[in-house]
């Protein structure tokens, strides 16, 4: 049976294997994100028992971007319940790009992982004032990460200044009564959520909180309502990796979410989470090295949800 030392050793190997890969491009459509150092590379793993291991630039902060989406979805479910929340957002893969201006036959966004869905969710959790809504989100993520997180105001301003497409999506949602008339407040909430600064260790701890059905495994804080964890993990599995989601589910088989700043978070239910930061993206918007790291780890440890060896569900108990 593989143990924690072997897992650490394997992560080091994977890190060395992929650090010389320079494929992909840092995104520039949000101008501030174009300033990222393309060579940064960090990997962190945290188990549902709170054991952790990181390698490389795991202290390097980056904005969480779309990885905020399943977390905001969880908060909307907690605040409004399933019935109301799914009136505002579906759970069907869209088969389209994350920023597609397209709604389903009920005029809902396809799912909470695309921008339209995340904007609809942001409207549900935006709170009484712009400060209150952002503050509540930041507090919740800080609780999950186990340290005080903050917003990168330069990235937030950069998104607000250039986010015409997101603004168009928001007004389309307003047209169909998916969101209320506080459109600017909703967009402020959404841009702020995307601009939370994390490092790969924070992300892995947030993921381990999901793997540990809502409780931070280190601080034992009760962060998310366990009843809704499966809602978030389900849409991550089917819709979390942009229009690579189907292939990802087939090959890697883990609930995951990636963001355009170069983060990827993958969760092994009840066991562990893997977070990777490397800002060079492929043409679908996923971190090139991030995909490779997760694919290698899932294969080596049999982490695929439907792996016949079921090794994934056994190995962690041995750590
Ligand atoms: N803030 C980004 C946007 O709305 C998030 C995109 C992403 O990470 O997928 O374009």
CSV table of C-alpha atoms and ligand atoms in Angstrom, one decimal:
chain,number,residue,atom,x,y,z
A,1,UNK,CA,0.0,0.0,0.0
A,2,UNK,CA,1.3,3.4,-0.9
A,3,UNK,CA,2.0,5.8,1.9
A,4,UNK,CA,2.3,9.5,2.4
A,5,UNK,CA,6.1,9.5,1.8
A,6,UNK,CA,5.5,7.7,-1.5
A,7,UNK,CA,2.9,10.2,-2.4
A,8,UNK,CA,5.3,13.1,-1.7
A,9,UNK,CA,7.9,11.5,-3.7
A,10,UNK,CA,5.6,11.0,-6.6
A,11,UNK,CA,4.5,14.6,-6.5
A,12,UNK,CA,8.1,15.7,-6.6
A,13,UNK,CA,8.7,13.5,-9.7
A,14,UNK,CA,5.6,14.9,-11.4
A,15,UNK,CA,6.8,18.5,-10.6
A,16,UNK,CA,10.2,17.8,-12.1
A,17,UNK,CA,8.6,16.0,-15.1
A,18,UNK,CA,6.5,19.0,-16.1
A,19,UNK,CA,8.4,22.1,-15.0
A,20,UNK,CA,10.3,22.1,-18.3
A,21,UNK,CA,7.0,22.2,-20.3
A,22,UNK,CA,6.6,25.7,-21.7
A,23,UNK,CA,3.6,25.1,-23.8
A,24,UNK,CA,0.6,27.5,-23.7
A,25,UNK,CA,0.2,31.2,-23.1
A,26,UNK,CA,-0.6,33.4,-20.1
A,27,UNK,CA,-4.0,35.0,-20.7
A,28,UNK,CA,-4.1,38.7,-21.5
A,29,UNK,CA,-7.8,39.4,-22.1
A,30,UNK,CA,-7.9,40.7,-18.5
A,31,UNK,CA,-4.9,43.0,-19.0
A,32,UNK,CA,-3.7,42.7,-15.4
A,33,UNK,CA,-3.4,38.9,-15.6
A,34,UNK,CA,-0.9,39.3,-18.5
A,35,UNK,CA,1.7,40.4,-15.9
A,36,UNK,CA,1.9,36.8,-14.4
A,37,UNK,CA,5.3,35.1,-14.5
A,38,UNK,CA,4.7,32.3,-17.0
A,39,UNK,CA,7.3,30.0,-15.2
A,40,UNK,CA,5.6,29.9,-11.8
A,41,UNK,CA,4.6,26.4,-10.9
A,42,UNK,CA,3.3,25.2,-7.6
A,43,UNK,CA,1.6,22.0,-6.6
A,44,UNK,CA,-0.2,21.3,-3.3
A,45,UNK,CA,-2.0,18.3,-2.0
A,46,UNK,CA,-4.1,18.3,1.3
A,47,UNK,CA,-5.8,15.2,2.6
A,48,UNK,CA,-9.3,15.2,4.2
A,49,UNK,CA,-7.4,14.4,7.5
A,50,UNK,CA,-5.3,17.6,7.1
A,51,UNK,CA,-2.0,16.2,6.0
A,52,UNK,CA,-0.4,18.4,3.4
A,53,UNK,CA,2.4,18.6,1.0
A,54,UNK,CA,3.5,21.3,-1.4
A,55,UNK,CA,6.3,21.8,-4.0
A,56,UNK,CA,7.5,24.7,-6.1
A,57,UNK,CA,5.9,28.1,-6.0
A,58,UNK,CA,3.2,27.1,-3.6
A,59,UNK,CA,3.3,30.4,-1.8
A,60,UNK,CA,2.9,32.4,-5.0
A,61,UNK,CA,-0.5,34.2,-5.0
A,62,UNK,CA,-2.7,34.4,-8.0
A,63,UNK,CA,-6.4,35.3,-8.5
A,64,UNK,CA,-8.8,32.4,-8.0
A,65,UNK,CA,-10.9,33.4,-11.1
A,66,UNK,CA,-13.4,30.8,-12.0
A,67,UNK,CA,-12.5,28.5,-9.2
A,68,UNK,CA,-14.7,30.8,-7.1
A,69,UNK,CA,-17.7,29.5,-9.0
A,70,UNK,CA,-18.5,26.3,-7.2
A,71,UNK,CA,-17.9,28.0,-3.9
A,72,UNK,CA,-20.3,30.8,-4.7
A,73,UNK,CA,-22.8,28.2,-5.9
A,74,UNK,CA,-22.5,26.5,-2.5
A,75,UNK,CA,-23.3,29.8,-0.7
A,76,UNK,CA,-26.3,30.4,-3.0
A,77,UNK,CA,-27.6,26.9,-2.2
A,78,UNK,CA,-27.2,27.5,1.5
A,79,UNK,CA,-28.9,30.9,1.4
A,80,UNK,CA,-31.8,30.1,-0.9
A,81,UNK,CA,-32.1,26.3,-1.0
A,82,UNK,CA,-32.1,24.0,-4.1
A,83,UNK,CA,-35.5,24.9,-5.4
A,84,UNK,CA,-34.9,28.6,-5.7
A,85,UNK,CA,-31.3,28.4,-6.7
A,86,UNK,CA,-32.0,26.1,-9.7
A,87,UNK,CA,-34.6,28.6,-10.9
A,88,UNK,CA,-31.7,30.9,-11.6
A,89,UNK,CA,-29.1,28.4,-12.9
A,90,UNK,CA,-29.2,24.9,-14.5
A,91,UNK,CA,-26.8,22.1,-14.2
A,92,UNK,CA,-26.3,21.0,-17.9
A,93,UNK,CA,-22.9,21.2,-19.6
A,94,UNK,CA,-23.1,23.9,-22.2
A,95,UNK,CA,-20.6,22.5,-24.7
A,96,UNK,CA,-19.6,26.1,-25.2
A,97,UNK,CA,-16.9,28.5,-24.1
A,98,UNK,CA,-17.0,29.8,-20.5
A,99,UNK,CA,-18.1,33.3,-21.7
A,100,UNK,CA,-20.7,32.2,-24.1
A,101,UNK,CA,-23.8,34.4,-24.4
A,102,UNK,CA,-26.3,31.6,-24.4
A,103,UNK,CA,-29.2,30.5,-22.1
A,104,UNK,CA,-31.1,27.2,-21.9
A,105,UNK,CA,-34.7,26.6,-22.9
A,106,UNK,CA,-35.9,28.1,-19.6
A,107,UNK,CA,-33.8,31.1,-20.2
A,108,UNK,CA,-31.4,30.1,-17.4
A,109,UNK,CA,-27.7,30.0,-17.7
A,110,UNK,CA,-26.7,26.4,-18.5
A,111,UNK,CA,-24.7,25.8,-15.2
A,112,UNK,CA,-22.9,27.7,-12.4
A,113,UNK,CA,-19.5,27.0,-13.9
A,114,UNK,CA,-19.9,29.3,-17.0
A,115,UNK,CA,-19.8,33.1,-16.6
A,116,UNK,CA,-23.6,33.5,-17.1
A,117,UNK,CA,-24.3,31.0,-14.4
A,118,UNK,CA,-21.8,32.5,-12.0
A,119,UNK,CA,-23.2,36.0,-12.6
A,120,UNK,CA,-26.7,34.6,-11.8
A,121,UNK,CA,-25.3,33.0,-8.6
A,122,UNK,CA,-23.5,36.3,-7.7
A,123,UNK,CA,-26.8,38.1,-7.8
A,124,UNK,CA,-28.2,35.5,-5.3
A,125,UNK,CA,-25.4,36.0,-2.8
A,126,UNK,CA,-24.6,39.7,-3.3
A,127,UNK,CA,-26.0,40.8,0.1
A,128,UNK,CA,-27.5,44.1,1.2
A,129,UNK,CA,-24.6,46.2,0.1
A,130,UNK,CA,-21.6,45.7,-2.3
A,131,UNK,CA,-19.2,45.6,0.7
A,132,UNK,CA,-21.4,43.2,2.7
A,133,UNK,CA,-21.7,40.6,-0.2
A,134,UNK,CA,-18.0,40.7,-1.0
A,135,UNK,CA,-17.0,40.6,2.7
A,136,UNK,CA,-19.2,37.5,3.3
A,137,UNK,CA,-17.6,35.7,0.3
A,138,UNK,CA,-14.1,36.6,1.4
A,139,UNK,CA,-14.8,35.5,5.0
A,140,UNK,CA,-16.1,32.1,3.8
A,141,UNK,CA,-13.1,31.4,1.6
A,142,UNK,CA,-10.7,32.5,4.3
A,143,UNK,CA,-12.4,30.1,6.7
A,144,UNK,CA,-12.0,27.3,4.1
A,145,UNK,CA,-8.3,28.3,3.4
A,146,UNK,CA,-7.5,28.6,7.1
A,147,UNK,CA,-6.0,32.1,6.7
A,148,UNK,CA,-7.2,35.6,5.9
A,149,UNK,CA,-7.5,36.1,2.1
A,150,UNK,CA,-7.8,39.4,0.3
A,151,UNK,CA,-8.9,40.8,-3.0
A,152,UNK,CA,-6.4,41.8,-5.7
A,153,UNK,CA,-7.9,45.3,-6.4
A,154,UNK,CA,-5.8,45.8,-9.5
A,155,UNK,CA,-7.2,42.6,-11.1
A,156,UNK,CA,-10.7,43.5,-10.0
A,157,UNK,CA,-10.4,47.0,-11.5
A,158,UNK,CA,-8.9,45.5,-14.7
A,159,UNK,CA,-11.9,43.1,-15.0
A,160,UNK,CA,-14.4,45.8,-14.4
A,161,UNK,CA,-12.7,48.1,-17.0
A,162,UNK,CA,-12.7,45.5,-19.7
A,163,UNK,CA,-15.5,43.1,-18.8
A,164,UNK,CA,-17.9,44.2,-21.5
A,165,UNK,CA,-18.9,40.7,-22.4
A,166,UNK,CA,-19.8,39.9,-18.8
A,167,UNK,CA,-21.8,43.1,-18.7
A,168,UNK,CA,-23.7,42.0,-21.8
A,169,UNK,CA,-24.4,38.6,-20.2
A,170,UNK,CA,-25.6,40.3,-17.0
A,171,UNK,CA,-28.1,42.5,-19.0
A,172,UNK,CA,-29.3,39.5,-20.9
A,173,UNK,CA,-30.0,37.8,-17.5
A,174,UNK,CA,-31.7,40.9,-16.4
A,175,UNK,CA,-33.9,40.8,-19.5
A,176,UNK,CA,-35.1,37.3,-18.6
A,177,UNK,CA,-35.6,38.2,-14.9
A,178,UNK,CA,-32.8,35.8,-13.9
A,179,UNK,CA,-31.2,38.6,-11.8
A,180,UNK,CA,-32.7,41.7,-10.2
A,181,UNK,CA,-32.1,45.3,-11.3
A,182,UNK,CA,-29.0,45.8,-9.3
A,183,UNK,CA,-26.9,44.8,-12.2
A,184,UNK,CA,-23.8,46.8,-11.3
A,185,UNK,CA,-23.9,45.5,-7.7
A,186,UNK,CA,-24.1,41.9,-9.1
A,187,UNK,CA,-21.1,42.5,-11.5
A,188,UNK,CA,-19.1,44.0,-8.6
A,189,UNK,CA,-19.8,40.9,-6.6
A,190,UNK,CA,-18.8,38.6,-9.5
A,191,UNK,CA,-15.6,40.5,-10.4
A,192,UNK,CA,-14.6,40.7,-6.7
A,193,UNK,CA,-15.2,36.9,-6.3
A,194,UNK,CA,-12.9,36.2,-9.2
A,195,UNK,CA,-10.2,38.5,-7.8
A,196,UNK,CA,-9.6,36.7,-4.5
A,197,UNK,CA,-5.9,36.0,-4.1
A,198,UNK,CA,-4.9,32.5,-3.2
A,199,UNK,CA,-1.8,30.3,-3.5
A,200,UNK,CA,-1.9,26.6,-4.4
A,201,UNK,CA,-1.8,25.6,-0.7
A,202,UNK,CA,-4.9,27.8,0.0
A,203,UNK,CA,-6.7,26.2,-2.9
A,204,UNK,CA,-5.8,22.7,-1.8
A,205,UNK,CA,-7.0,23.5,1.7
A,206,UNK,CA,-10.3,24.8,0.2
A,207,UNK,CA,-10.5,21.6,-1.8
A,208,UNK,CA,-9.8,19.5,1.2
A,209,UNK,CA,-12.6,21.3,3.0
A,210,UNK,CA,-14.9,20.1,0.2
A,211,UNK,CA,-13.4,16.6,0.3
A,212,UNK,CA,-14.0,16.6,4.1
A,213,UNK,CA,-17.7,17.4,3.5
A,214,UNK,CA,-17.5,21.0,4.4
A,215,UNK,CA,-15.2,21.1,7.4
A,216,UNK,CA,-11.7,22.5,7.2
A,217,UNK,CA,-9.6,19.4,8.1
A,218,UNK,CA,-6.9,21.5,9.9
A,219,UNK,CA,-8.9,24.1,11.9
A,220,UNK,CA,-12.0,21.9,12.0
A,221,UNK,CA,-14.1,25.0,11.2
A,222,UNK,CA,-17.5,24.1,9.8
A,223,UNK,CA,-17.3,26.1,6.5
A,224,UNK,CA,-19.9,24.7,4.1
A,225,UNK,CA,-23.2,22.9,4.7
A,226,UNK,CA,-22.5,19.2,4.1
A,227,UNK,CA,-25.9,18.8,2.4
A,228,UNK,CA,-24.8,20.8,-0.6
A,229,UNK,CA,-21.2,19.6,-1.2
A,230,UNK,CA,-22.5,17.0,-3.6
A,231,UNK,CA,-24.2,19.7,-5.7
A,232,UNK,CA,-21.0,21.6,-6.1
A,233,UNK,CA,-18.9,18.5,-6.8
A,234,UNK,CA,-21.4,17.2,-9.4
A,235,UNK,CA,-21.3,20.4,-11.5
A,236,UNK,CA,-17.5,20.4,-11.1
A,237,UNK,CA,-17.3,16.9,-12.5
A,238,UNK,CA,-19.5,17.6,-15.5
A,239,UNK,CA,-18.8,21.3,-16.2
A,240,UNK,CA,-15.7,22.4,-14.4
A,241,UNK,CA,-13.0,22.4,-17.1
A,242,UNK,CA,-14.4,24.6,-19.8
A,243,UNK,CA,-15.1,22.8,-23.0
A,244,UNK,CA,-12.6,20.1,-22.0
A,245,UNK,CA,-15.0,19.0,-19.3
A,246,UNK,CA,-16.2,15.8,-21.0
A,247,UNK,CA,-12.7,14.6,-21.9
A,248,UNK,CA,-11.5,15.5,-18.4
A,249,UNK,CA,-14.4,13.5,-16.8
A,250,UNK,CA,-13.5,10.6,-19.1
A,251,UNK,CA,-9.7,10.6,-18.5
A,252,UNK,CA,-9.3,12.0,-15.0
A,253,UNK,CA,-12.7,11.4,-13.5
A,254,UNK,CA,-12.5,14.0,-10.7
A,255,UNK,CA,-14.6,17.0,-9.8
A,256,UNK,CA,-12.4,20.0,-10.7
A,257,UNK,CA,-12.5,23.6,-11.6
A,258,UNK,CA,-9.9,25.7,-13.4
A,259,UNK,CA,-9.5,29.4,-13.7
A,260,UNK,CA,-7.9,31.7,-16.3
A,261,UNK,CA,-5.2,32.9,-14.0
A,262,UNK,CA,-3.7,29.4,-14.2
A,263,UNK,CA,-5.2,27.6,-11.1
A,264,UNK,CA,-6.7,24.1,-11.2
A,265,UNK,CA,-8.4,22.5,-8.2
A,266,UNK,CA,-9.4,18.8,-8.2
A,267,UNK,CA,-11.2,17.0,-5.4
A,268,UNK,CA,-11.1,13.3,-4.5
A,269,UNK,CA,-14.3,12.9,-2.5
A,270,UNK,CA,-13.7,12.1,1.2
A,271,UNK,CA,-10.0,11.8,0.6
A,272,UNK,CA,-7.9,14.7,-0.7
A,273,UNK,CA,-7.5,17.6,-3.0
A,274,UNK,CA,-4.9,18.6,-5.5
A,275,UNK,CA,-4.2,22.2,-6.5
A,276,UNK,CA,-1.9,23.4,-9.2
A,277,UNK,CA,-0.8,26.8,-10.2
A,278,UNK,CA,0.9,27.4,-13.6
A,279,UNK,CA,-0.3,30.3,-15.6
A,280,UNK,CA,0.4,29.1,-19.2
A,281,UNK,CA,-3.0,28.0,-20.6
A,282,UNK,CA,-4.0,25.8,-23.5
A,283,UNK,CA,-6.4,27.0,-26.1
A,284,UNK,CA,-9.4,26.0,-24.0
A,285,UNK,CA,-8.2,28.1,-21.0
A,286,UNK,CA,-6.9,25.3,-18.8
A,287,UNK,CA,-3.4,25.4,-17.3
A,288,UNK,CA,-1.2,23.1,-19.4
A,289,UNK,CA,0.9,21.8,-16.5
A,290,UNK,CA,-2.1,21.7,-14.2
A,291,UNK,CA,-3.9,19.2,-16.5
A,292,UNK,CA,-0.8,17.1,-16.8
A,293,UNK,CA,-0.1,17.0,-13.0
A,294,UNK,CA,-3.7,16.0,-12.2
A,295,UNK,CA,-3.8,13.4,-15.0
A,296,UNK,CA,-0.6,11.8,-13.8
A,297,UNK,CA,-1.7,11.7,-10.2
A,298,UNK,CA,-5.1,10.4,-11.0
A,299,UNK,CA,-3.6,7.6,-13.0
A,300,UNK,CA,-0.8,6.7,-10.6
A,301,UNK,CA,-3.2,6.6,-7.6
A,302,UNK,CA,-6.3,5.3,-9.3
A,303,UNK,CA,-8.3,8.4,-8.3
A,304,UNK,CA,-10.8,8.3,-11.2
A,305,UNK,CA,-14.3,8.2,-9.6
A,306,UNK,CA,-15.1,5.0,-11.5
A,307,UNK,CA,-11.8,3.3,-11.4
A,308,UNK,CA,-12.4,-0.5,-11.2
A,309,UNK,CA,-9.4,-1.1,-9.0
A,310,UNK,CA,-11.0,1.3,-6.4
A,311,UNK,CA,-7.5,1.9,-5.2
A,312,UNK,CA,-8.3,5.5,-4.8
A,313,UNK,CA,-10.8,4.9,-2.1
A,314,UNK,CA,-8.4,2.7,-0.1
A,315,UNK,CA,-5.0,4.3,-0.3
A,316,UNK,CA,-5.7,7.3,1.7
A,317,UNK,CA,-6.9,5.4,4.7
A,318,UNK,CA,-3.4,3.9,4.9
A,319,UNK,CA,-1.7,7.3,5.2
B,1,LIG,N1,-13.2,36.6,-14.3
B,1,LIG,C1,-13.1,35.8,-15.4
B,1,LIG,C2,-14.1,36.2,-16.5
B,1,LIG,O1,-15.2,36.5,-16.1
B,1,LIG,C3,-13.2,34.4,-15.0
B,1,LIG,C4,-13.0,33.5,-16.2
B,1,LIG,C5,-12.4,32.2,-15.8
B,1,LIG,O2,-11.5,32.0,-14.9
B,1,LIG,O3,-12.9,31.2,-16.4
B,1,LIG,O4,-13.8,36.3,-17.6
